[in-house]
Amino acid sequence: MKGALRRMVGGSAGRKSAANEVPEALVICPFADTKLPVDNRSAAEAGCPFHSHSQGSDAPITNSVPLSYDGFSFTGSPESADLVLNIGGGDRIREGCTRFYARAFEDFTLAPFMTVFDDGAENHGQRLGDWIIEKIGGGGTPWTDSGRHGLRQQTHYKAWNSPAREPRVRGQHFKLDDCIVWMRIHFWAMREVGLHEYPAFWEYYQKFIGHFIAVYERAAPPYAPLAAEWSANPQNIETYMANGHKMNDVIGLGR
């Protein structure tokens, strides 16, 4: 694994600088390369410049945590913040989001939306991860602190109108099939980084995603648990890959 990580930098694996005779540092997060397996320990030892790749608690929380609201608006709670701390902190979510975008860039349905920023899976993942962390709690207010507060809708408008989308659908908001594909890929990435191993977080996170996916498609929330389970079956992933990263079983649903 370490040799593979080193090959992601310019030059040969393990090449040393003539000036200081130390190996070159990584320039991307290993999780941004879908050809590599996800390994937190190796990524941390290799010196990922984006994430801590820390380990979560050896005692996962198992008690169910409900979503909480201030009136009709979602809000994090001390209990939901504890879930984030239990998995190893907010960077675990950013790592999962990095893996999500790495896979989304390869997906038939999602890739055409991904033209607003051209700055890699790590930066895409940080933006989404910061928003999620701030909503759930347990990691401060990184989304607000970044100055991006209020910019999500603008970004989505640009994605809907991406020139990479087919003219017949360009400008359309996210439809049911888009949302199901998004959730399947997203939960797959979170499963890859190991967050499904924390029962209370995993249950809560499905409810969290289900709550917010309704902003884009009111029929989508019931599909969240099914989307989370999709990647638990290796045959589903094998079929998806064989079909050219295309989910033929849902494309067209709800249109």
Tab-separated table of C-alpha atoms in Angstrom, residues 3-255:
chain	number	residue	atom	x	y	z
A	3	GLY	CA	4.498	1.978	-2.406
A	4	ALA	CA	1.263	2.657	-4.231
A	5	LEU	CA	0.762	5.833	-2.249
A	6	ARG	CA	4.225	7.064	-3.101
A	7	ARG	CA	3.593	6.501	-6.803
A	8	MET	CA	0.945	9.225	-6.701
A	9	VAL	CA	3.591	11.941	-6.501
A	10	GLY	CA	5.662	13.124	-9.425
A	11	GLY	CA	8.565	10.790	-10.097
A	12	SER	CA	9.266	7.215	-9.133
A	13	ALA	CA	8.163	5.548	-5.933
A	14	GLY	CA	10.310	6.462	-2.992
A	15	ARG	CA	12.436	8.887	-5.010
A	16	LYS	CA	14.539	11.157	-2.823
A	17	SER	CA	15.283	14.820	-3.243
A	18	ALA	CA	18.914	15.555	-4.029
A	19	ALA	CA	18.762	18.485	-1.629
A	20	ASN	CA	17.595	16.810	1.563
A	21	GLU	CA	17.529	13.067	0.821
A	22	VAL	CA	13.986	12.577	2.168
A	23	PRO	CA	11.090	10.963	0.273
A	24	GLU	CA	8.737	13.301	-1.524
A	25	ALA	CA	5.484	14.046	0.268
A	26	LEU	CA	2.053	13.090	-0.985
A	27	VAL	CA	0.267	15.749	-2.993
A	28	ILE	CA	-3.219	14.214	-2.907
A	29	CYS	CA	-5.288	12.310	-0.404
A	30	PRO	CA	-4.998	8.577	-1.170
A	31	PHE	CA	-8.785	8.330	-0.874
A	32	ALA	CA	-9.070	10.518	-3.978
A	33	ASP	CA	-7.669	7.661	-6.074
A	34	THR	CA	-10.368	5.020	-6.598
A	35	LYS	CA	-7.739	2.558	-7.846
A	36	LEU	CA	-6.390	2.333	-4.309
A	37	PRO	CA	-8.056	0.580	-1.387
A	38	VAL	CA	-9.065	2.682	1.579
A	39	ASP	CA	-6.595	2.302	4.441
A	40	ASN	CA	-6.603	4.983	7.129
A	41	ARG	CA	-3.427	3.831	8.832
A	42	SER	CA	-1.382	3.726	5.630
A	43	ALA	CA	-2.751	7.098	4.523
A	44	ALA	CA	-1.773	8.655	7.855
A	45	GLU	CA	1.701	7.094	7.820
A	46	ALA	CA	2.249	8.231	4.234
A	47	GLY	CA	1.560	11.830	5.251
A	48	CYS	CA	-1.742	12.776	3.634
A	49	PRO	CA	-1.665	16.586	3.365
A	50	PHE	CA	-5.445	16.935	3.608
A	51	HIS	CA	-6.763	14.726	6.408
A	52	SER	CA	-5.698	13.300	9.742
A	53	HIS	CA	-6.910	9.749	8.932
A	54	SER	CA	-7.455	9.150	12.628
A	55	GLN	CA	-9.052	6.060	14.099
A	56	GLY	CA	-12.491	6.122	15.669
A	57	SER	CA	-13.396	4.946	19.129
A	58	ASP	CA	-12.994	1.275	20.018
A	59	ALA	CA	-16.380	1.569	21.744
A	60	PRO	CA	-18.899	2.658	19.072
A	61	ILE	CA	-22.060	4.310	20.338
A	62	THR	CA	-25.025	2.016	19.784
A	63	ASN	CA	-27.922	4.014	21.236
A	64	SER	CA	-30.200	5.509	18.590
A	65	VAL	CA	-30.033	9.307	18.277
A	66	PRO	CA	-33.050	11.088	16.775
A	67	LEU	CA	-32.834	14.082	14.480
A	68	SER	CA	-33.503	17.299	16.360
A	69	TYR	CA	-35.288	20.427	15.247
A	70	ASP	CA	-35.654	24.057	16.196
A	71	GLY	CA	-39.229	24.563	15.133
A	72	PHE	CA	-39.299	23.137	11.616
A	73	SER	CA	-35.561	23.560	11.003
A	74	PHE	CA	-33.004	20.830	11.533
A	75	THR	CA	-30.408	21.454	14.207
A	76	GLY	CA	-27.558	19.435	15.616
A	77	SER	CA	-27.591	18.316	19.234
A	78	PRO	CA	-25.046	17.352	21.896
A	79	GLU	CA	-25.904	13.724	21.147
A	80	SER	CA	-25.312	14.090	17.401
A	81	ALA	CA	-22.035	15.902	18.110
A	82	ASP	CA	-20.987	12.938	20.229
A	83	LEU	CA	-21.575	10.676	17.226
A	84	VAL	CA	-19.064	12.674	15.180
A	85	LEU	CA	-16.505	12.521	17.973
A	86	ASN	CA	-17.132	8.789	18.325
A	87	ILE	CA	-16.200	8.056	14.700
A	88	GLY	CA	-12.910	9.922	15.138
A	89	GLY	CA	-13.889	13.541	14.486
A	90	GLY	CA	-14.995	15.654	11.555
A	91	ASP	CA	-12.083	14.655	9.338
A	92	ARG	CA	-13.568	11.172	9.046
A	93	ILE	CA	-16.553	12.774	7.304
A	94	ARG	CA	-14.278	14.848	5.060
A	95	GLU	CA	-12.380	11.687	4.136
A	96	GLY	CA	-15.634	9.983	3.206
A	97	CYS	CA	-16.710	12.989	1.162
A	98	THR	CA	-13.364	12.968	-0.654
A	99	ARG	CA	-13.937	9.334	-1.581
A	100	PHE	CA	-17.492	10.206	-2.618
A	101	TYR	CA	-16.356	12.850	-5.097
A	102	ALA	CA	-13.619	10.589	-6.438
A	103	ARG	CA	-16.341	8.081	-7.292
A	104	ALA	CA	-18.847	10.732	-8.416
A	105	PHE	CA	-16.346	12.046	-10.973
A	106	GLU	CA	-16.482	8.590	-12.591
A	107	ASP	CA	-20.251	8.167	-12.436
A	108	PHE	CA	-22.379	8.417	-15.578
A	109	THR	CA	-25.156	10.387	-13.873
A	110	LEU	CA	-23.227	12.561	-11.422
A	111	ALA	CA	-20.103	13.517	-13.378
A	112	PRO	CA	-21.887	16.046	-15.654
A	113	PHE	CA	-22.926	18.028	-12.565
A	114	MET	CA	-19.321	18.239	-11.324
A	115	THR	CA	-18.048	21.096	-13.474
A	116	VAL	CA	-18.481	24.101	-11.163
A	117	PHE	CA	-15.067	23.708	-9.527
A	118	ASP	CA	-12.006	21.989	-10.956
A	119	ASP	CA	-9.988	21.521	-7.781
A	120	GLY	CA	-10.028	17.809	-7.061
A	121	ALA	CA	-11.964	15.417	-4.865
A	122	GLU	CA	-10.242	16.664	-1.718
A	123	ASN	CA	-11.476	20.246	-2.029
A	124	HIS	CA	-14.917	19.175	-3.178
A	125	GLY	CA	-14.978	16.831	-0.213
A	126	GLN	CA	-13.932	19.515	2.213
A	127	ARG	CA	-16.754	21.824	1.122
A	128	LEU	CA	-19.420	19.153	1.520
A	129	GLY	CA	-17.796	17.738	4.633
A	130	ASP	CA	-17.579	21.149	6.307
A	131	TRP	CA	-21.279	21.716	5.688
A	132	ILE	CA	-22.220	18.298	7.087
A	133	ILE	CA	-19.989	18.687	10.152
A	134	GLU	CA	-21.414	22.106	10.968
A	135	LYS	CA	-24.964	20.757	10.661
A	136	ILE	CA	-24.461	17.667	12.818
A	137	GLY	CA	-22.025	19.212	15.297
A	138	GLY	CA	-18.863	17.901	16.883
A	139	GLY	CA	-16.442	19.877	14.746
A	140	GLY	CA	-17.079	23.594	15.146
A	141	THR	CA	-18.422	25.822	12.375
A	142	PRO	CA	-16.060	25.131	9.439
A	143	TRP	CA	-18.644	25.934	6.766
A	144	THR	CA	-19.412	29.384	8.186
A	145	ASP	CA	-15.774	30.057	9.030
A	146	SER	CA	-14.788	29.369	5.418
A	147	GLY	CA	-16.948	32.240	4.166
A	148	ARG	CA	-19.086	29.902	2.062
A	149	HIS	CA	-22.233	30.290	4.139
A	150	GLY	CA	-25.180	30.797	1.804
A	151	LEU	CA	-23.330	29.692	-1.355
A	152	ARG	CA	-24.715	26.166	-1.720
A	153	GLN	CA	-27.741	27.225	-3.746
A	154	GLN	CA	-25.587	29.224	-6.163
A	155	THR	CA	-23.317	26.222	-6.679
A	156	HIS	CA	-26.240	23.902	-7.301
A	157	TYR	CA	-27.722	26.326	-9.821
A	158	LYS	CA	-24.454	26.210	-11.764
A	159	ALA	CA	-24.428	22.410	-11.542
A	160	TRP	CA	-27.980	22.176	-12.903
A	161	ASN	CA	-26.926	24.345	-15.831
A	162	SER	CA	-23.595	22.630	-16.436
A	163	PRO	CA	-22.602	22.571	-20.118
A	164	ALA	CA	-21.597	18.929	-19.596
A	165	ARG	CA	-25.247	17.948	-19.148
A	166	GLU	CA	-27.294	16.911	-22.152
A	167	PRO	CA	-29.263	19.837	-23.626
A	168	ARG	CA	-32.602	18.100	-22.982
A	169	VAL	CA	-31.961	18.026	-19.216
A	170	ARG	CA	-29.719	21.051	-18.792
A	171	GLY	CA	-31.243	23.409	-16.247
A	172	GLN	CA	-33.394	20.740	-14.613
A	173	HIS	CA	-33.091	20.413	-10.857
A	174	PHE	CA	-32.054	17.127	-9.295
A	175	LYS	CA	-34.666	14.466	-10.054
A	176	LEU	CA	-35.475	11.283	-8.139
A	177	ASP	CA	-33.029	9.137	-10.093
A	178	ASP	CA	-30.256	11.716	-9.617
A	179	CYS	CA	-30.915	11.688	-5.865
A	180	ILE	CA	-30.886	7.898	-5.569
A	181	VAL	CA	-27.630	7.640	-7.515
A	182	TRP	CA	-26.129	10.420	-5.353
A	183	MET	CA	-27.147	8.642	-2.147
A	184	ARG	CA	-25.893	5.244	-3.303
A	185	ILE	CA	-22.472	6.634	-4.221
A	186	HIS	CA	-22.319	8.749	-1.078
A	187	PHE	CA	-23.163	5.929	1.309
A	188	TRP	CA	-20.794	3.620	-0.592
A	189	ALA	CA	-17.957	6.077	0.017
A	190	MET	CA	-18.855	6.408	3.687
A	191	ARG	CA	-18.943	2.629	3.941
A	192	GLU	CA	-15.521	2.403	2.280
A	193	VAL	CA	-13.969	4.636	4.937
A	194	GLY	CA	-15.559	2.518	7.655
A	195	LEU	CA	-18.306	4.734	9.030
A	196	HIS	CA	-20.874	1.927	8.779
A	197	GLU	CA	-18.988	0.272	11.637
A	198	TYR	CA	-20.469	2.836	14.052
A	199	PRO	CA	-24.100	1.715	14.428
A	200	ALA	CA	-25.566	4.853	15.994
A	201	PHE	CA	-23.773	7.168	13.573
A	202	TRP	CA	-24.726	5.046	10.565
A	203	GLU	CA	-28.405	5.029	11.530
A	204	TYR	CA	-28.378	8.748	12.287
A	205	TYR	CA	-26.537	9.594	9.080
A	206	GLN	CA	-29.127	7.834	6.948
A	207	LYS	CA	-31.853	9.906	8.603
A	208	PHE	CA	-29.749	13.062	8.173
A	209	ILE	CA	-29.223	12.481	4.446
A	210	GLY	CA	-32.876	11.521	4.041
A	211	HIS	CA	-33.937	14.778	5.667
A	212	PHE	CA	-31.853	17.011	3.419
A	213	ILE	CA	-32.347	15.102	0.160
A	214	ALA	CA	-36.003	16.123	0.418
A	215	VAL	CA	-34.932	19.704	-0.310
A	216	TYR	CA	-34.216	18.587	-3.872
A	217	GLU	CA	-36.800	15.831	-4.372
A	218	ARG	CA	-39.682	15.220	-1.979
A	219	ALA	CA	-40.036	11.581	-3.065
A	220	ALA	CA	-36.395	10.732	-2.298
A	221	PRO	CA	-36.193	10.335	1.542
A	222	PRO	CA	-37.703	6.816	1.713
A	223	TYR	CA	-34.913	5.628	-0.583
A	224	ALA	CA	-32.125	6.641	1.836
A	225	PRO	CA	-31.968	3.352	3.822
A	226	LEU	CA	-32.097	1.333	0.597
A	227	ALA	CA	-29.344	3.475	-0.893
A	228	ALA	CA	-27.213	2.889	2.195
A	229	GLU	CA	-27.623	-0.885	1.866
A	230	TRP	CA	-26.930	-0.950	-1.883
A	231	SER	CA	-23.147	-0.984	-1.427
A	232	ALA	CA	-23.292	-3.783	1.160
A	233	ASN	CA	-23.859	-6.203	-1.730
A	234	PRO	CA	-20.660	-6.689	-3.795
A	235	GLN	CA	-22.740	-7.882	-6.742
A	236	ASN	CA	-24.379	-4.466	-6.990
A	237	ILE	CA	-20.981	-2.799	-7.278
A	238	GLU	CA	-19.705	-5.360	-9.790
A	239	THR	CA	-22.775	-4.811	-11.980
A	240	TYR	CA	-22.416	-1.040	-11.693
A	241	MET	CA	-18.766	-1.174	-12.731
A	242	ALA	CA	-19.472	-3.558	-15.608
A	243	ASN	CA	-22.136	-1.153	-16.889
A	244	GLY	CA	-19.620	1.672	-17.131
A	245	HIS	CA	-20.403	3.312	-13.772
A	246	LYS	CA	-24.051	3.543	-14.745
A	247	MET	CA	-27.044	2.590	-12.562
A	248	ASN	CA	-29.439	1.307	-15.176
A	249	ASP	CA	-31.920	0.117	-12.554
A	250	VAL	CA	-32.750	3.647	-11.410
A	251	ILE	CA	-31.951	5.964	-14.318
A	252	GLY	CA	-35.228	7.429	-15.550
A	253	LEU	CA	-37.080	6.814	-12.292
A	254	GLY	CA	-39.376	9.702	-11.426
A	255	ARG	CA	-39.021	11.483	-14.768
